[in-house]
Coordinates of C-alpha atoms in Angstrom, one line a residue:
X1 CA -63.8 18.1 -55.6
X2 CA -67.2 16.8 -54.4
X3 CA -67.4 19.8 -51.8
X4 CA -67.3 22.2 -54.9
X5 CA -69.1 20.5 -57.4
X6 CA -72.2 20.2 -55.2
X7 CA -73.8 23.7 -53.8
X8 CA -75.4 21.8 -50.6
X9 CA -75.1 18.0 -49.6
X10 CA -78.3 15.6 -49.8
X11 CA -78.5 16.1 -46.0
X12 CA -79.0 20.3 -46.3
X13 CA -81.2 19.9 -49.2
X14 CA -83.4 17.8 -47.5
X15 CA -83.6 19.6 -44.8
X16 CA -84.6 23.1 -47.1
X17 CA -87.9 20.8 -48.4
X18 CA -88.4 19.9 -44.6
X19 CA -88.8 23.7 -43.8
X20 CA -92.0 23.7 -45.8
X21 CA -93.2 21.2 -44.2
X22 CA -92.9 22.9 -40.4
X23 CA -90.2 20.7 -39.5
X24 CA -87.8 23.3 -38.9
X25 CA -87.9 27.2 -38.7
X26 CA -86.0 29.5 -41.2
X27 CA -83.4 31.0 -39.8
X28 CA -84.2 34.8 -41.4
X29 CA -87.9 35.3 -42.1
X30 CA -88.2 38.9 -44.6
X31 CA -91.8 39.7 -44.0
X32 CA -94.0 41.5 -46.7
X33 CA -90.8 42.5 -48.8
X34 CA -91.3 44.9 -51.8
X35 CA -89.0 42.9 -53.8
X36 CA -87.8 42.5 -57.6
X37 CA -89.1 39.4 -59.3
X38 CA -87.6 39.5 -62.7
X39 CA -89.8 36.7 -63.9
X40 CA -92.7 38.9 -64.0
X41 CA -90.4 42.2 -64.3
X42 CA -92.5 43.7 -61.6
X43 CA -91.8 45.3 -58.2
X44 CA -94.1 42.1 -56.1
X45 CA -94.7 41.7 -52.5
X46 CA -94.1 38.7 -50.7
X47 CA -92.6 37.0 -47.5
X48 CA -88.7 35.4 -48.3
X49 CA -87.7 32.6 -46.2
X50 CA -84.2 31.9 -45.7
X51 CA -82.5 29.3 -44.2
X52 CA -78.5 29.4 -43.4
X53 CA -77.1 30.4 -47.2
X54 CA -80.3 29.6 -49.1
X55 CA -83.6 31.0 -49.7
X56 CA -86.2 28.2 -49.1
X57 CA -89.5 30.3 -50.2
X58 CA -90.8 33.5 -51.9
X59 CA -94.5 33.8 -51.8
X60 CA -97.5 34.7 -49.4
X61 CA -97.3 32.0 -47.0
X62 CA -95.9 32.5 -43.4
X63 CA -93.2 29.4 -42.0
X64 CA -95.1 27.4 -39.5
X65 CA -92.2 27.6 -36.8
X66 CA -90.9 30.9 -35.8
X67 CA -88.2 29.3 -33.3
X68 CA -84.8 31.1 -33.3
X69 CA -85.9 32.4 -36.4
X70 CA -85.1 36.6 -36.9
X71 CA -88.3 38.0 -37.9
X72 CA -87.9 41.5 -40.0
X73 CA -90.8 43.6 -41.3
X74 CA -89.5 44.6 -45.0
X75 CA -92.6 46.8 -45.2
X76 CA -90.3 49.9 -45.9
X77 CA -87.5 48.6 -47.8
X78 CA -86.8 47.7 -51.1
X79 CA -85.0 44.1 -52.1
X80 CA -83.0 43.4 -55.3
X81 CA -80.9 40.3 -55.7
X82 CA -77.1 40.8 -54.7
X83 CA -75.1 42.1 -58.1
X84 CA -72.5 40.5 -59.8
X85 CA -69.3 41.6 -60.9
X86 CA -68.6 39.5 -64.4
X87 CA -64.8 40.7 -65.2
X88 CA -63.0 41.3 -62.2
X89 CA -59.1 41.4 -62.1
X90 CA -58.5 40.9 -58.4
X91 CA -55.1 41.7 -58.2
X92 CA -54.9 45.7 -58.7
X93 CA -52.9 45.9 -55.4
X94 CA -55.7 44.7 -53.4
X95 CA -56.3 41.1 -53.3
X96 CA -59.2 38.7 -53.7
X97 CA -60.5 38.6 -50.5
X98 CA -60.1 42.4 -49.9
X99 CA -61.8 43.2 -52.9
X100 CA -64.7 40.8 -52.3
X101 CA -64.9 42.2 -48.3
X102 CA -64.8 46.1 -50.3
X103 CA -67.5 45.2 -52.9
X104 CA -69.9 43.2 -50.9
X105 CA -70.4 46.7 -48.6
X106 CA -71.3 48.1 -51.5
X107 CA -73.9 45.6 -53.0
X108 CA -71.6 43.3 -55.2
X109 CA -71.9 40.1 -53.6
X110 CA -70.5 37.6 -56.3
X111 CA -67.5 38.2 -58.3
X112 CA -66.0 36.6 -61.4
X113 CA -62.5 36.5 -61.2
X114 CA -59.6 36.3 -63.5
X115 CA -56.9 34.1 -63.0
X116 CA -54.1 35.6 -64.4
X117 CA -51.9 36.0 -61.2
X118 CA -52.6 32.6 -59.9
X119 CA -51.8 30.9 -63.1
X120 CA -48.7 32.9 -63.4
X121 CA -47.3 33.0 -59.7
X122 CA -48.4 30.1 -58.0
X123 CA -48.6 26.1 -58.6
X124 CA -52.2 24.7 -59.5
X125 CA -52.3 22.9 -56.3
X126 CA -51.7 26.2 -54.5
X127 CA -54.2 28.1 -56.7
X128 CA -56.8 25.8 -56.3
X129 CA -56.5 25.8 -52.5
X130 CA -56.7 29.4 -52.0
X131 CA -60.0 29.3 -54.6
X132 CA -61.3 26.2 -51.9
X133 CA -60.5 28.5 -49.1
X134 CA -62.0 31.9 -50.6
X135 CA -65.4 29.7 -50.8
X136 CA -65.6 30.4 -47.1
X137 CA -65.8 34.5 -47.5
X138 CA -69.7 35.5 -47.8
X139 CA -68.9 36.6 -51.3
X140 CA -69.5 34.1 -54.1
X141 CA -66.3 34.0 -56.3
X142 CA -66.0 32.1 -59.8
X143 CA -63.1 32.3 -61.9
X144 CA -62.0 32.6 -65.4
X145 CA -59.4 30.2 -67.2
X146 CA -56.9 32.4 -69.1
X147 CA -55.4 30.7 -72.5
X148 CA -52.2 33.6 -72.9
X149 CA -50.2 35.7 -70.5
X150 CA -51.0 38.9 -72.2
X151 CA -47.1 39.5 -72.9
X152 CA -44.2 37.8 -74.0
X153 CA -42.6 35.6 -71.6
X154 CA -39.9 33.2 -71.5
X155 CA -41.7 30.1 -70.2
X156 CA -45.3 30.4 -72.1
X157 CA -45.1 26.7 -72.9
X158 CA -45.3 25.6 -69.4
X159 CA -47.1 27.5 -67.8
X160 CA -49.7 27.9 -70.5
X161 CA -49.4 24.2 -71.4
X162 CA -52.0 21.9 -72.4
X163 CA -52.4 20.2 -69.2
X164 CA -52.2 23.3 -67.2
X165 CA -55.3 25.2 -69.1
X166 CA -57.5 21.9 -69.2
X167 CA -57.1 21.4 -65.5
X168 CA -58.3 24.9 -65.1
X169 CA -61.2 24.6 -67.3
X170 CA -62.2 21.5 -65.9
X171 CA -62.4 23.1 -62.4
X172 CA -66.0 23.8 -61.2
X173 CA -65.2 27.5 -60.1
X174 CA -64.5 28.1 -63.5
X175 CA -67.1 29.3 -65.8
X176 CA -65.2 30.8 -68.7
X177 CA -62.1 30.6 -71.0
X178 CA -60.3 34.0 -71.9
X179 CA -60.2 36.7 -72.1
X180 CA -58.8 36.7 -75.2
X181 CA -56.1 38.9 -75.0
X182 CA -54.2 36.5 -77.9
X183 CA -57.0 36.2 -80.4
X184 CA -54.5 37.7 -83.0
X185 CA -52.6 34.1 -82.8
X186 CA -56.0 32.2 -83.1
X187 CA -56.5 34.1 -86.4
X188 CA -53.0 33.4 -87.5
X189 CA -54.0 29.6 -87.5
X190 CA -53.0 29.0 -83.3
X191 CA -54.8 25.2 -83.3
X192 CA -54.4 24.9 -79.4
X193 CA -55.9 27.9 -78.7
X194 CA -59.0 26.5 -80.9
X195 CA -59.0 23.3 -79.0
X196 CA -59.4 25.2 -75.8
X197 CA -62.3 27.0 -76.5
X198 CA -63.9 23.8 -78.1
X199 CA -63.0 22.2 -75.1
X200 CA -64.7 25.5 -72.7
X201 CA -67.3 24.6 -75.3
X202 CA -67.7 21.2 -74.8
X203 CA -68.4 21.7 -70.9
X204 CA -71.1 24.4 -71.5
X205 CA -68.4 27.4 -70.5
X206 CA -68.2 30.9 -72.0
X207 CA -65.7 32.5 -74.1
X208 CA -64.6 35.8 -73.0
X209 CA -63.2 38.2 -75.9
X210 CA -61.0 40.8 -76.0
X211 CA -61.6 42.5 -78.9
X212 CA -60.8 46.6 -79.0
X213 CA -61.7 48.4 -83.0
X214 CA -62.7 44.9 -84.3
X215 CA -64.1 45.5 -87.6
X216 CA -67.6 43.2 -87.9
X217 CA -65.8 40.9 -90.3
X218 CA -63.4 40.4 -87.2
X219 CA -66.5 40.0 -84.9
X220 CA -67.8 37.6 -87.3
X221 CA -65.2 35.0 -87.2
X222 CA -64.1 35.4 -83.6
X223 CA -67.8 34.5 -82.9
X224 CA -67.3 31.6 -85.7
X225 CA -64.2 30.3 -83.7
X226 CA -66.5 30.6 -80.4
X227 CA -66.2 33.8 -78.6
X228 CA -69.7 34.9 -76.7
X229 CA -69.3 38.1 -75.3
X230 CA -66.9 41.6 -75.5
X231 CA -66.2 44.1 -73.1
X232 CA -64.4 46.3 -75.3
X233 CA -67.4 48.1 -76.9
X234 CA -66.1 52.0 -76.9
X235 CA -69.0 53.3 -79.0
X236 CA -72.4 52.6 -80.0
X237 CA -71.7 51.5 -83.1
X238 CA -69.0 48.5 -81.5
X239 CA -72.2 47.6 -79.3
X240 CA -74.4 47.6 -82.2
X241 CA -72.2 45.5 -84.1
X242 CA -71.4 43.1 -81.2
X243 CA -74.9 42.8 -80.7
X244 CA -75.6 42.0 -84.1
X245 CA -73.3 39.3 -84.6
X246 CA -74.8 37.6 -81.3
X247 CA -72.5 38.6 -78.4
X248 CA -72.8 39.3 -75.0
X249 CA -72.1 43.2 -74.4
X250 CA -70.2 44.4 -71.3
X251 CA -70.9 47.8 -70.8
X252 CA -67.7 49.2 -68.7
X253 CA -67.0 51.7 -66.3
X254 CA -63.2 51.5 -65.3
X255 CA -60.7 53.9 -64.3
X256 CA -59.2 53.8 -67.9
X257 CA -62.2 53.4 -69.7
X258 CA -65.1 55.3 -67.8
X259 CA -67.2 54.8 -70.7
X260 CA -70.5 53.8 -69.4
X261 CA -72.4 57.7 -69.3
X262 CA -70.9 58.0 -72.9
X263 CA -72.1 54.3 -74.1
X264 CA -75.5 54.9 -72.6
X265 CA -76.0 58.1 -74.8
X266 CA -74.9 56.7 -77.7
X267 CA -77.2 53.4 -77.3
X268 CA -79.7 56.3 -76.9
X269 CA -78.7 57.7 -80.5
X270 CA -79.4 55.0 -81.9
X271 CA -82.7 53.6 -80.6
X272 CA -80.7 50.6 -78.9
X273 CA -84.0 49.9 -76.4
X274 CA -83.3 46.0 -75.4
X275 CA -81.3 45.5 -72.5
X276 CA -81.3 41.7 -72.2
X277 CA -78.0 41.1 -73.6
X278 CA -75.8 43.7 -71.6
X279 CA -74.2 43.5 -68.4
X280 CA -72.2 46.2 -66.7
X281 CA -68.6 45.4 -65.5
X282 CA -65.6 48.2 -63.9
X283 CA -63.1 45.6 -65.5
X284 CA -60.5 45.6 -62.5
X285 CA -60.3 49.4 -61.7
X286 CA -57.7 50.6 -59.6
X287 CA -59.0 50.9 -55.9
X288 CA -58.9 55.0 -55.9
X289 CA -61.6 54.8 -58.4
X290 CA -64.4 52.4 -56.4
X291 CA -64.5 55.4 -53.9
X292 CA -67.8 56.3 -55.6
X293 CA -68.7 52.6 -56.3
X294 CA -68.6 49.7 -58.1
X295 CA -71.9 47.7 -59.6
X296 CA -73.8 49.6 -57.3
X297 CA -72.1 52.8 -59.5
X298 CA -73.1 51.6 -62.8
X299 CA -76.8 50.9 -62.0
X300 CA -77.1 54.7 -60.6
X301 CA -75.5 56.3 -63.6
X302 CA -77.7 54.1 -66.3
X303 CA -80.7 55.3 -64.1
X304 CA -79.4 58.9 -64.3
X305 CA -79.1 58.2 -68.2
X306 CA -82.7 57.3 -68.3
X307 CA -82.6 53.3 -68.3
X308 CA -85.8 51.6 -66.9
X309 CA -84.6 51.2 -63.5
X310 CA -85.5 47.0 -63.9
X311 CA -83.6 47.0 -66.7
X312 CA -80.8 48.6 -64.5
X313 CA -80.8 46.3 -61.9
X314 CA -81.2 43.5 -64.6
X315 CA -78.0 44.2 -66.5
X316 CA -76.3 44.1 -62.9
X317 CA -78.0 40.4 -61.7
X318 CA -80.1 38.3 -63.8
X319 CA -78.2 38.8 -67.1
X320 CA -75.4 38.2 -65.3
X321 CA -76.2 35.1 -63.8
X322 CA -78.4 33.7 -67.1
X323 CA -75.4 34.1 -69.4
X324 CA -72.7 32.4 -66.9
X325 CA -75.4 29.2 -66.5
X326 CA -75.6 30.5 -63.0
X327 CA -79.2 31.5 -62.9
X328 CA -80.5 28.6 -60.3
X329 CA -77.8 30.2 -57.6
X330 CA -77.6 33.3 -58.6
X331 CA -79.4 36.7 -60.2
X332 CA -82.7 36.6 -58.3
X333 CA -84.6 36.6 -55.5
X334 CA -86.5 33.2 -55.8
X335 CA -87.0 29.8 -53.8
X336 CA -83.4 28.0 -54.2
X337 CA -81.1 30.4 -54.6
X338 CA -78.3 31.5 -52.5
X339 CA -79.2 34.6 -50.1
X340 CA -78.0 37.0 -51.9
X341 CA -80.3 40.3 -51.5
X342 CA -79.4 43.9 -51.1
X343 CA -82.4 46.4 -49.0
X344 CA -82.4 49.5 -50.5
X345 CA -83.9 52.7 -49.2
X346 CA -85.2 53.9 -52.6
X347 CA -85.3 51.9 -56.4
X348 CA -83.2 54.9 -57.7
X349 CA -80.5 54.7 -55.3
X350 CA -78.9 50.8 -55.8
X351 CA -76.6 51.7 -53.0
X352 CA -77.9 49.1 -50.0
X353 CA -78.3 50.6 -47.0
X354 CA -78.4 46.5 -45.9
X355 CA -76.6 43.4 -47.4
X356 CA -77.1 39.7 -47.0
X357 CA -74.7 37.7 -48.2
X358 CA -74.9 33.6 -48.4
X359 CA -77.5 34.8 -45.5
X360 CA -75.1 36.5 -43.3
X361 CA -75.5 40.1 -42.4
X362 CA -72.4 42.3 -43.8
X363 CA -74.2 45.2 -43.7
X364 CA -77.2 46.8 -41.3
X365 CA -78.8 50.3 -41.5
X366 CA -75.8 51.2 -43.1
X367 CA -73.2 49.7 -40.6
X368 CA -70.6 47.1 -41.5
X369 CA -71.7 43.9 -39.6
X370 CA -70.1 40.1 -40.5
X371 CA -66.5 40.5 -40.5
X372 CA -64.4 38.8 -43.7
X373 CA -62.4 36.0 -42.5
X374 CA -59.1 37.0 -43.7
X375 CA -56.4 34.5 -44.6
X376 CA -54.0 34.8 -42.2
X377 CA -51.1 32.9 -43.7
X378 CA -50.7 33.7 -47.5
X379 CA -47.8 32.0 -47.4
X380 CA -49.4 28.8 -47.5
X381 CA -50.7 29.8 -51.1
X382 CA -47.3 30.7 -52.8
X383 CA -47.8 34.3 -52.0
X384 CA -45.5 34.8 -49.8
X385 CA -42.9 38.6 -49.5
X386 CA -40.5 38.4 -52.4
X387 CA -37.1 37.0 -51.5
X388 CA -34.5 39.3 -53.5
X389 CA -31.2 37.4 -53.3
X390 CA -29.4 39.4 -55.7
X391 CA -28.4 43.2 -55.6
X392 CA -28.9 45.8 -58.2
X393 CA -25.5 47.5 -59.5
X394 CA -24.9 50.7 -61.3
X395 CA -23.6 48.6 -64.0
X396 CA -27.4 47.6 -64.2
X397 CA -28.5 50.7 -65.3
X398 CA -26.4 50.9 -68.4
X399 CA -28.3 52.6 -71.7
X400 CA -28.1 52.4 -75.1
X401 CA -30.2 51.4 -76.7
X402 CA -31.5 54.0 -80.0
X403 CA -35.1 54.1 -80.0
X404 CA -37.3 54.4 -76.8
X405 CA -40.7 54.4 -75.2
X406 CA -42.9 57.2 -75.6
X407 CA -46.5 57.3 -73.4
X408 CA -49.2 58.6 -75.7
X409 CA -51.7 57.9 -72.3
X410 CA -52.0 55.9 -69.3
X411 CA -51.6 52.7 -71.3
X412 CA -50.5 52.8 -74.9
X413 CA -47.0 53.3 -75.7
X414 CA -44.8 54.1 -79.3
X415 CA -41.2 53.8 -80.2
X416 CA -39.4 57.0 -80.6
X417 CA -35.6 58.1 -81.5
X418 CA -33.8 58.5 -78.9
X419 CA -32.0 62.3 -79.3
X420 CA -30.6 62.7 -75.6
X421 CA -27.1 62.0 -73.8
X422 CA -28.1 58.5 -72.2
X423 CA -24.3 57.8 -71.0
X424 CA -24.9 60.4 -67.8
X425 CA -25.9 59.1 -64.1
X426 CA -29.1 61.9 -64.1
X427 CA -30.8 63.0 -66.7
X428 CA -32.1 66.8 -66.6
X429 CA -35.2 67.9 -65.5
X430 CA -36.3 70.0 -68.3
X431 CA -37.1 67.1 -70.7
X432 CA -39.6 64.1 -70.0
X433 CA -37.3 61.2 -70.6
X434 CA -36.8 58.9 -67.6
X435 CA -34.2 56.0 -67.6
X436 CA -36.1 52.9 -67.8
X437 CA -35.7 49.4 -67.1
X438 CA -37.3 45.9 -66.5
X439 CA -35.7 43.3 -64.5
X440 CA -36.3 39.6 -64.0
X441 CA -37.3 39.3 -60.0
X442 CA -34.7 36.6 -60.0
X443 CA -32.1 38.9 -61.6
X444 CA -31.4 36.3 -64.6
X445 CA -32.0 39.2 -67.5
X446 CA -33.0 42.6 -67.9
X447 CA -33.4 44.8 -70.8
X448 CA -33.4 48.9 -70.7
X449 CA -34.3 51.7 -73.1
X450 CA -35.6 55.2 -72.1
X451 CA -39.5 56.2 -71.4
X452 CA -40.9 59.4 -72.5
X453 CA -43.7 61.1 -72.0
X454 CA -43.6 59.8 -67.6
X455 CA -42.8 62.4 -65.5
X456 CA -39.8 64.7 -65.9
X457 CA -38.7 65.1 -62.2
X458 CA -39.0 61.5 -60.9
X459 CA -35.7 60.9 -59.5
X460 CA -36.3 57.1 -58.6
X461 CA -39.3 54.6 -58.7
X462 CA -39.2 50.9 -58.3
X463 CA -41.9 48.5 -58.6
X464 CA -42.4 44.5 -58.3
X465 CA -46.0 45.3 -59.2
X466 CA -46.4 44.6 -63.1
X467 CA -47.9 42.3 -65.6
X468 CA -45.6 39.8 -65.1
X469 CA -44.2 40.3 -61.5
X470 CA -41.1 41.5 -62.9
X471 CA -39.4 44.4 -61.4
X472 CA -39.9 48.2 -63.1
X473 CA -37.3 50.8 -62.6
X474 CA -37.9 54.3 -63.9
X475 CA -36.2 57.6 -62.7
X476 CA -33.8 60.3 -64.2
X477 CA -31.4 59.6 -61.1
X478 CA -30.0 56.3 -60.8
X479 CA -28.6 56.2 -57.5
X480 CA -32.3 57.2 -56.4
X481 CA -33.0 54.2 -58.5
X482 CA -30.9 51.9 -56.8
X483 CA -32.2 53.6 -53.5
X484 CA -35.7 52.9 -54.5
X485 CA -35.2 49.3 -55.4
X486 CA -33.5 48.5 -51.9
X487 CA -36.1 49.8 -50.4
X488 CA -38.8 47.4 -52.4
X489 CA -36.2 44.9 -51.5
X490 CA -36.4 45.4 -47.6
X491 CA -40.6 45.5 -48.1
X492 CA -40.5 42.0 -50.0
X493 CA -42.1 43.8 -53.0
X494 CA -44.0 47.3 -53.1
X495 CA -44.2 50.2 -55.2
X496 CA -41.2 52.8 -54.1
X497 CA -40.5 56.6 -55.0
X498 CA -37.0 57.9 -53.8
X499 CA -35.3 60.9 -54.2
X500 CA -32.3 62.5 -53.0
X501 CA -31.2 59.2 -51.6
X502 CA -34.8 59.6 -49.2
X503 CA -38.2 57.9 -49.6
X504 CA -41.1 60.0 -50.7
X505 CA -43.6 57.3 -50.4
X506 CA -44.2 53.6 -50.6
X507 CA -47.1 51.0 -51.1
X508 CA -46.1 47.7 -49.7
X509 CA -47.0 44.4 -51.3
X510 CA -46.2 41.7 -49.4
X511 CA -48.5 39.1 -51.6
X512 CA -45.8 37.6 -54.0
X513 CA -44.6 41.2 -54.7
X514 CA -48.0 41.7 -56.5
X515 CA -50.8 42.5 -54.1
X516 CA -51.7 44.3 -50.4
X517 CA -52.8 42.8 -47.6
X518 CA -54.6 45.9 -46.5
X519 CA -58.4 46.7 -47.0
X520 CA -59.1 48.0 -50.0
X521 CA -59.6 51.5 -48.2
X522 CA -56.5 52.1 -47.0
X523 CA -54.9 51.2 -50.4
X524 CA -57.0 53.9 -51.6
X525 CA -55.0 56.2 -49.3
X526 CA -51.5 54.4 -50.5
X527 CA -52.5 55.2 -54.1
X528 CA -53.6 58.3 -54.1
X529 CA -50.7 59.3 -52.4
X530 CA -48.4 57.7 -54.9
X531 CA -50.5 59.4 -57.5
X532 CA -50.5 62.8 -56.1
X533 CA -46.5 62.3 -56.0
X534 CA -46.0 61.6 -59.1
X535 CA -48.1 64.7 -60.5
X536 CA -45.8 66.8 -58.8
X537 CA -43.0 65.2 -61.0
X538 CA -44.7 65.5 -64.5
X539 CA -47.0 62.6 -64.3
X540 CA -50.4 64.1 -66.2
X541 CA -52.2 60.3 -67.0
X542 CA -55.1 59.2 -65.2
X543 CA -54.1 55.5 -63.8
X544 CA -50.0 55.3 -62.6
X545 CA -50.9 51.7 -61.2
X546 CA -52.4 50.8 -65.1
X547 CA -49.7 52.3 -66.4
X548 CA -47.1 49.9 -64.3
X549 CA -49.3 47.1 -65.3
X550 CA -49.6 47.5 -68.8
X551 CA -45.8 48.4 -69.7
X552 CA -45.2 44.8 -71.0
X553 CA -49.1 44.0 -72.1
X554 CA -48.7 42.9 -75.1
X555 CA -52.5 42.7 -76.3
X556 CA -52.3 46.9 -76.7
X557 CA -50.6 48.9 -78.8
X558 CA -47.3 49.8 -79.9
X559 CA -44.4 48.6 -78.2
X560 CA -43.6 46.6 -75.1
X561 CA -40.7 45.9 -72.8
X562 CA -41.7 42.0 -71.8
X563 CA -39.2 39.4 -70.6
X564 CA -37.6 38.5 -74.0
X565 CA -37.3 42.2 -74.7
X566 CA -38.5 45.3 -76.8
X567 CA -41.6 43.7 -78.8
X568 CA -43.1 45.3 -81.7
X569 CA -46.7 44.4 -81.4
X570 CA -48.0 45.2 -84.6
X571 CA -45.4 43.0 -86.7
X572 CA -45.2 40.5 -83.6
X573 CA -41.2 40.5 -83.4
X574 CA -38.6 41.0 -80.5
X575 CA -36.6 44.3 -82.0
X576 CA -34.1 43.7 -79.1
X577 CA -33.8 40.9 -76.9
X578 CA -33.3 41.4 -73.3
X579 CA -29.8 40.7 -72.0
X580 CA -28.8 37.9 -69.3
X581 CA -27.1 39.6 -66.5

């Protein structure tokens, strides 16, 4: 644990100090750079000395020794700190390494990651080994510790045991507890969750909320319980109420909630002109949404909406670092910090032309430079291709439930009464209803119902990508649903669409059936094709990846299909239990 606990060893720190005495030369010297100094809130000129991965001096002086030092004249460049994504979900088909590799090219060099996929699918030893080894990438990665599965799972008490959660909280790479998708349980008297919050506070770690539509009274209660930040503001008043109650507020621009432009207009209407308690997040968007940028795109939108540029950059850098108590390492260009620096052509264009991350050139004059070290063997960490040792039979696709699930948008689902004949092997195309099954990845249980509003001409789709890694089957034709399942089984996990016993499109997800090992740019191509084919078959929402992910997510209303069965979120009741196969 010492390797993680101390960013630099004693010997390294003494070497850093000796550079100022001229005993060693910096590895990089950025001369006469115009950079954002967040202490003075000004654009200032200075010489910036870098030794390996650390900034060792910022000021007017030049080093005595230049031996083997890369000297760069920055007179015509503008430098800002590497951007920080404070709320990443690094398993939306991409994986933590591929997301970081893509994000860093756009200047987002630090990510604070959700641990949901790790805690649900890996043993602690495997998860912590992966976290350790990801530190060798040029990106800086930190993590959360979840307190609940945001769905009803069968072994929640084992996965989210006190000892398991406490071990995660104690890990030095973990900066916060949450997000609190299970906050209603806390209000209802869950003292174990409150104890974990207390533990996080004792360790000087933050608590991330998840409070969509929460009243002022609820926000005040959650602040008393220990919440520190929330990313669910959808109106100006919700931003105002959170700020009034003492919250840090994350402004969101994501594939299912691209709210930032509207929120900035709302802030202007309400004359909210202080930005120190605000930061940006893309909230784990689908890969295709990231074509337009990540945190750099949010800064751009803020500047276009009239936010002072320094405040726009601060919301992506120093505000985040201060909130998470990592200001001594990240979020500003100053002596002692990690050398994460973005080089801009214009103050009003936050997408960098060059990127330094941990003192390594990842991008230089618009060209990618340093290759991210890819993880050669994900099997070592427990993310192996799925081995499905059971067969899907036509008997698994029997439907008799009196009500089904109706989609209101990409992620909100409501119950509805089924009025069609569901005993058929194929449903007609003139209705927007499909067979819908959630089946255990190990083949132990299943639950069958009808899904309305997803598509009207979708013959068969199988997906191992879901909230829990269990298998989703959707379609009009039972044989094509089986065909899609069988191909997904051959792939070792993925999303497969079938029609007339032929594969229409597929996304291979060999990392435990939930993530790809392809670069984000390639995932975008596959994701767009899937979306295009679904649109042809009647899908009219914005994000099919999140639709698949959230079918089981009980932090959203109103009805969900879970490991325990059909679940009424508002009444916290299992309406129909899952059936053993």
